[in-house]
Amino acid sequence: MDCIFCQIVAGKIPADILYQDEEVIAFRDINPLAPTHLLIIPKKHISSLVRLSEAESSLIGDMVNAANQLAKREGISESGYRLVINCGEQGGQLVPHLHMHLLGGRQLSGALG
Ligand code: 5GP
Ligand code: ZN
């Protein structure tokens, strides 16, 4: 098991964990790009969005629900925030375990790519 996010799920690598339920765990990004920069991931190892099966697709709803709760807790629900999933090399995905970025706490750039 050399997946860094699986090791965070297993508690083998420390992380600032802010939320977890049966399916999902969330923690602060180690290299924050905004005052709030969290990662929301499924506990199950799924290497990328493109590998998510139809049967697993409700995980995305679970991740969005967690993100919305966390945005509230971070006090950025009303000011606004951005959820991003990078997929694959040209999508900018570096860690091969499905994850959603929650970014907020400052005015984000209009550019998406
Ligand atoms: P990606 O480019 O794959 O969408 O984003 C991966 C994110 O994971 C990056 O923002 C990076 O800073 C973050 N990251 C990489 N390794 C670790 C780690 O060990 N701990 C935490 N908390 N974040 C990490
Ligand atoms: Zn993994």
PDB file of C-alpha atoms and ligand atoms in Angstrom:
ATOM      1  CA  MET A   1       0.000   0.000   0.000  1.00  0.00           C
ATOM      2  CA  ASP A   2       2.104   2.875  -1.215  1.00  0.00           C
ATOM      3  CA  CYS A   3      -0.786   5.267  -1.819  1.00  0.00           C
ATOM      4  CA  ILE A   4      -0.190   8.338   0.330  1.00  0.00           C
ATOM      5  CA  PHE A   5      -3.899   9.070   0.820  1.00  0.00           C
ATOM      6  CA  CYS A   6      -4.634   5.434   1.757  1.00  0.00           C
ATOM      7  CA  GLN A   7      -1.911   5.811   4.368  1.00  0.00           C
ATOM      8  CA  ILE A   8      -3.644   8.927   5.715  1.00  0.00           C
ATOM      9  CA  VAL A   9      -6.934   6.959   5.868  1.00  0.00           C
ATOM     10  CA  ALA A  10      -5.111   4.190   7.759  1.00  0.00           C
ATOM     11  CA  GLY A  11      -3.552   6.694  10.171  1.00  0.00           C
ATOM     12  CA  LYS A  12      -0.045   5.781   9.073  1.00  0.00           C
ATOM     13  CA  ILE A  13       0.745   9.290   7.863  1.00  0.00           C
ATOM     14  CA  PRO A  14      -0.393  12.225   9.997  1.00  0.00           C
ATOM     15  CA  ALA A  15      -2.894  14.687   8.589  1.00  0.00           C
ATOM     16  CA  ASP A  16      -5.077  17.428   9.993  1.00  0.00           C
ATOM     17  CA  ILE A  17      -8.310  15.447   9.722  1.00  0.00           C
ATOM     18  CA  LEU A  18     -11.412  17.625   9.940  1.00  0.00           C
ATOM     19  CA  TYR A  19     -14.185  15.232   9.007  1.00  0.00           C
ATOM     20  CA  GLN A  20     -14.862  11.585   8.584  1.00  0.00           C
ATOM     21  CA  ASP A  21     -17.795   9.264   8.121  1.00  0.00           C
ATOM     22  CA  GLU A  22     -18.234   5.723   6.798  1.00  0.00           C
ATOM     23  CA  GLU A  23     -17.245   6.601   3.261  1.00  0.00           C
ATOM     24  CA  VAL A  24     -15.306   9.837   3.276  1.00  0.00           C
ATOM     25  CA  ILE A  25     -12.481  11.602   5.072  1.00  0.00           C
ATOM     26  CA  ALA A  26     -11.305  15.225   4.798  1.00  0.00           C
ATOM     27  CA  PHE A  27      -8.089  16.932   5.830  1.00  0.00           C
ATOM     28  CA  ARG A  28      -6.120  20.107   5.164  1.00  0.00           C
ATOM     29  CA  ASP A  29      -3.962  20.227   2.064  1.00  0.00           C
ATOM     30  CA  ILE A  30      -0.278  20.179   3.026  1.00  0.00           C
ATOM     31  CA  ASN A  31       0.457  22.964   0.546  1.00  0.00           C
ATOM     32  CA  PRO A  32      -2.549  25.297   0.809  1.00  0.00           C
ATOM     33  CA  LEU A  33      -3.328  27.514  -2.175  1.00  0.00           C
ATOM     34  CA  ALA A  34      -5.998  29.488  -0.291  1.00  0.00           C
ATOM     35  CA  PRO A  35      -6.831  30.260   3.375  1.00  0.00           C
ATOM     36  CA  THR A  36      -9.149  27.244   3.273  1.00  0.00           C
ATOM     37  CA  HIS A  37      -7.762  24.401   1.201  1.00  0.00           C
ATOM     38  CA  LEU A  38      -9.137  21.002   2.155  1.00  0.00           C
ATOM     39  CA  LEU A  39      -9.071  17.635   0.442  1.00  0.00           C
ATOM     40  CA  ILE A  40     -12.114  15.372   0.575  1.00  0.00           C
ATOM     41  CA  ILE A  41     -11.466  11.773  -0.414  1.00  0.00           C
ATOM     42  CA  PRO A  42     -13.274   8.438  -0.418  1.00  0.00           C
ATOM     43  CA  LYS A  43     -11.797   6.021   2.134  1.00  0.00           C
ATOM     44  CA  LYS A  44     -11.834   3.389  -0.569  1.00  0.00           C
ATOM     45  CA  HIS A  45      -8.900   3.548  -2.970  1.00  0.00           C
ATOM     46  CA  ILE A  46     -10.143   4.726  -6.359  1.00  0.00           C
ATOM     47  CA  SER A  47      -7.234   5.955  -8.402  1.00  0.00           C
ATOM     48  CA  SER A  48      -9.004   8.637 -10.387  1.00  0.00           C
ATOM     49  CA  LEU A  49     -12.403  10.012 -11.329  1.00  0.00           C
ATOM     50  CA  VAL A  50     -12.183   8.098 -14.602  1.00  0.00           C
ATOM     51  CA  ARG A  51     -11.957   4.840 -12.608  1.00  0.00           C
ATOM     52  CA  LEU A  52     -15.112   5.586 -10.593  1.00  0.00           C
ATOM     53  CA  SER A  53     -17.722   2.984 -11.456  1.00  0.00           C
ATOM     54  CA  GLU A  54     -21.390   3.820 -11.800  1.00  0.00           C
ATOM     55  CA  ALA A  55     -22.053   1.800  -8.624  1.00  0.00           C
ATOM     56  CA  GLU A  56     -19.576   3.995  -6.749  1.00  0.00           C
ATOM     57  CA  SER A  57     -20.801   7.303  -8.108  1.00  0.00           C
ATOM     58  CA  SER A  58     -22.849   8.147  -4.985  1.00  0.00           C
ATOM     59  CA  LEU A  59     -19.464   8.756  -3.338  1.00  0.00           C
ATOM     60  CA  ILE A  60     -19.298  12.039  -5.222  1.00  0.00           C
ATOM     61  CA  GLY A  61     -22.507  13.136  -3.481  1.00  0.00           C
ATOM     62  CA  ASP A  62     -21.034  12.068  -0.142  1.00  0.00           C
ATOM     63  CA  MET A  63     -17.914  14.129  -0.887  1.00  0.00           C
ATOM     64  CA  VAL A  64     -19.971  17.195  -1.854  1.00  0.00           C
ATOM     65  CA  ASN A  65     -22.051  16.875   1.326  1.00  0.00           C
ATOM     66  CA  ALA A  66     -18.886  16.722   3.405  1.00  0.00           C
ATOM     67  CA  ALA A  67     -17.471  19.722   1.521  1.00  0.00           C
ATOM     68  CA  ASN A  68     -20.618  21.772   2.137  1.00  0.00           C
ATOM     69  CA  GLN A  69     -20.525  20.991   5.855  1.00  0.00           C
ATOM     70  CA  LEU A  70     -16.844  21.857   6.023  1.00  0.00           C
ATOM     71  CA  ALA A  71     -17.368  25.120   4.137  1.00  0.00           C
ATOM     72  CA  LYS A  72     -19.924  26.071   6.782  1.00  0.00           C
ATOM     73  CA  ARG A  73     -17.504  25.177   9.559  1.00  0.00           C
ATOM     74  CA  GLU A  74     -14.735  27.187   7.883  1.00  0.00           C
ATOM     75  CA  GLY A  75     -17.066  30.174   7.637  1.00  0.00           C
ATOM     76  CA  ILE A  76     -16.941  30.421   3.847  1.00  0.00           C
ATOM     77  CA  SER A  77     -20.432  29.192   2.970  1.00  0.00           C
ATOM     78  CA  GLU A  78     -21.694  32.653   2.140  1.00  0.00           C
ATOM     79  CA  SER A  79     -18.486  34.222   0.814  1.00  0.00           C
ATOM     80  CA  GLY A  80     -18.129  31.346  -1.635  1.00  0.00           C
ATOM     81  CA  TYR A  81     -15.840  28.486  -2.470  1.00  0.00           C
ATOM     82  CA  ARG A  82     -14.738  26.183  -5.248  1.00  0.00           C
ATOM     83  CA  LEU A  83     -14.778  22.392  -5.515  1.00  0.00           C
ATOM     84  CA  VAL A  84     -12.305  20.877  -7.959  1.00  0.00           C
ATOM     85  CA  ILE A  85     -11.509  17.330  -9.018  1.00  0.00           C
ATOM     86  CA  ASN A  86      -8.412  16.973 -11.169  1.00  0.00           C
ATOM     87  CA  CYS A  87      -8.441  13.856 -13.305  1.00  0.00           C
ATOM     88  CA  GLY A  88      -5.438  12.380 -15.059  1.00  0.00           C
ATOM     89  CA  GLU A  89      -2.215  13.894 -16.269  1.00  0.00           C
ATOM     90  CA  GLN A  90      -3.589  16.722 -18.373  1.00  0.00           C
ATOM     91  CA  GLY A  91      -6.232  17.398 -15.724  1.00  0.00           C
ATOM     92  CA  GLY A  92      -3.410  18.163 -13.291  1.00  0.00           C
ATOM     93  CA  GLN A  93      -3.874  15.165 -11.007  1.00  0.00           C
ATOM     94  CA  LEU A  94      -0.719  14.431  -9.023  1.00  0.00           C
ATOM     95  CA  VAL A  95      -1.940  12.067  -6.302  1.00  0.00           C
ATOM     96  CA  PRO A  96      -3.483   8.890  -7.764  1.00  0.00           C
ATOM     97  CA  HIS A  97      -6.319   8.568  -5.215  1.00  0.00           C
ATOM     98  CA  LEU A  98      -9.584  10.324  -6.075  1.00  0.00           C
ATOM     99  CA  HIS A  99      -9.890  13.622  -4.194  1.00  0.00           C
ATOM    100  CA  MET A 100     -11.882  16.824  -4.266  1.00  0.00           C
ATOM    101  CA  HIS A 101     -10.265  20.164  -3.433  1.00  0.00           C
ATOM    102  CA  LEU A 102     -12.286  22.668  -1.394  1.00  0.00           C
ATOM    103  CA  LEU A 103     -10.819  26.132  -1.885  1.00  0.00           C
ATOM    104  CA  GLY A 104     -11.991  29.394  -0.362  1.00  0.00           C
ATOM    105  CA  GLY A 105     -11.313  32.267   1.978  1.00  0.00           C
ATOM    106  CA  ARG A 106     -10.053  34.598  -0.743  1.00  0.00           C
ATOM    107  CA  GLN A 107     -11.180  35.786  -4.157  1.00  0.00           C
ATOM    108  CA  LEU A 108     -10.227  32.942  -6.486  1.00  0.00           C
ATOM    109  CA  SER A 109      -9.051  33.585 -10.010  1.00  0.00           C
ATOM    110  CA  GLY A 110     -11.605  33.309 -12.790  1.00  0.00           C
ATOM    111  CA  ALA A 111      -9.157  31.185 -14.769  1.00  0.00           C
ATOM    112  CA  LEU A 112      -9.763  27.471 -14.674  1.00  0.00           C
ATOM    113  CA  GLY A 113      -6.877  26.369 -16.755  1.00  0.00           C
TER     114      GLY A 113
HETATM  115  P1  5GP B   1      -3.815  16.993  -7.276  1.00  0.00           P
HETATM  116  O1  5GP B   1      -2.828  17.836  -8.043  1.00  0.00           O
HETATM  117  O2  5GP B   1      -3.489  15.530  -7.368  1.00  0.00           O
HETATM  118  O3  5GP B   1      -5.240  17.316  -7.619  1.00  0.00           O
HETATM  119  O4  5GP B   1      -3.673  17.449  -5.778  1.00  0.00           O
HETATM  120  C1  5GP B   1      -2.967  16.743  -4.821  1.00  0.00           C
HETATM  121  C2  5GP B   1      -2.932  17.598  -3.571  1.00  0.00           C
HETATM  122  O5  5GP B   1      -2.506  16.790  -2.497  1.00  0.00           O
HETATM  123  C3  5GP B   1      -1.959  18.783  -3.658  1.00  0.00           C
HETATM  124  O6  5GP B   1      -2.673  19.993  -3.440  1.00  0.00           O
HETATM  125  C4  5GP B   1      -0.941  18.508  -2.563  1.00  0.00           C
HETATM  126  O7  5GP B   1      -0.515  19.673  -1.896  1.00  0.00           O
HETATM  127  C5  5GP B   1      -1.693  17.556  -1.644  1.00  0.00           C
HETATM  128  N1  5GP B   1      -0.857  16.612  -0.923  1.00  0.00           N
HETATM  129  C6  5GP B   1       0.121  15.824  -1.468  1.00  0.00           C
HETATM  130  N2  5GP B   1       0.671  15.040  -0.518  1.00  0.00           N
HETATM  131  C7  5GP B   1       0.019  15.336   0.641  1.00  0.00           C
HETATM  132  C8  5GP B   1       0.154  14.842   1.979  1.00  0.00           C
HETATM  133  O8  5GP B   1       0.969  13.976   2.298  1.00  0.00           O
HETATM  134  N3  5GP B   1      -0.677  15.377   2.918  1.00  0.00           N
HETATM  135  C9  5GP B   1      -1.601  16.341   2.603  1.00  0.00           C
HETATM  136  N4  5GP B   1      -2.365  16.804   3.604  1.00  0.00           N
HETATM  137  N5  5GP B   1      -1.754  16.817   1.346  1.00  0.00           N
HETATM  138  C10 5GP B   1      -0.944  16.322   0.389  1.00  0.00           C
HETATM  139 ZN    ZN B   2      -5.292   5.288  -2.133  1.00  0.00          ZN
END
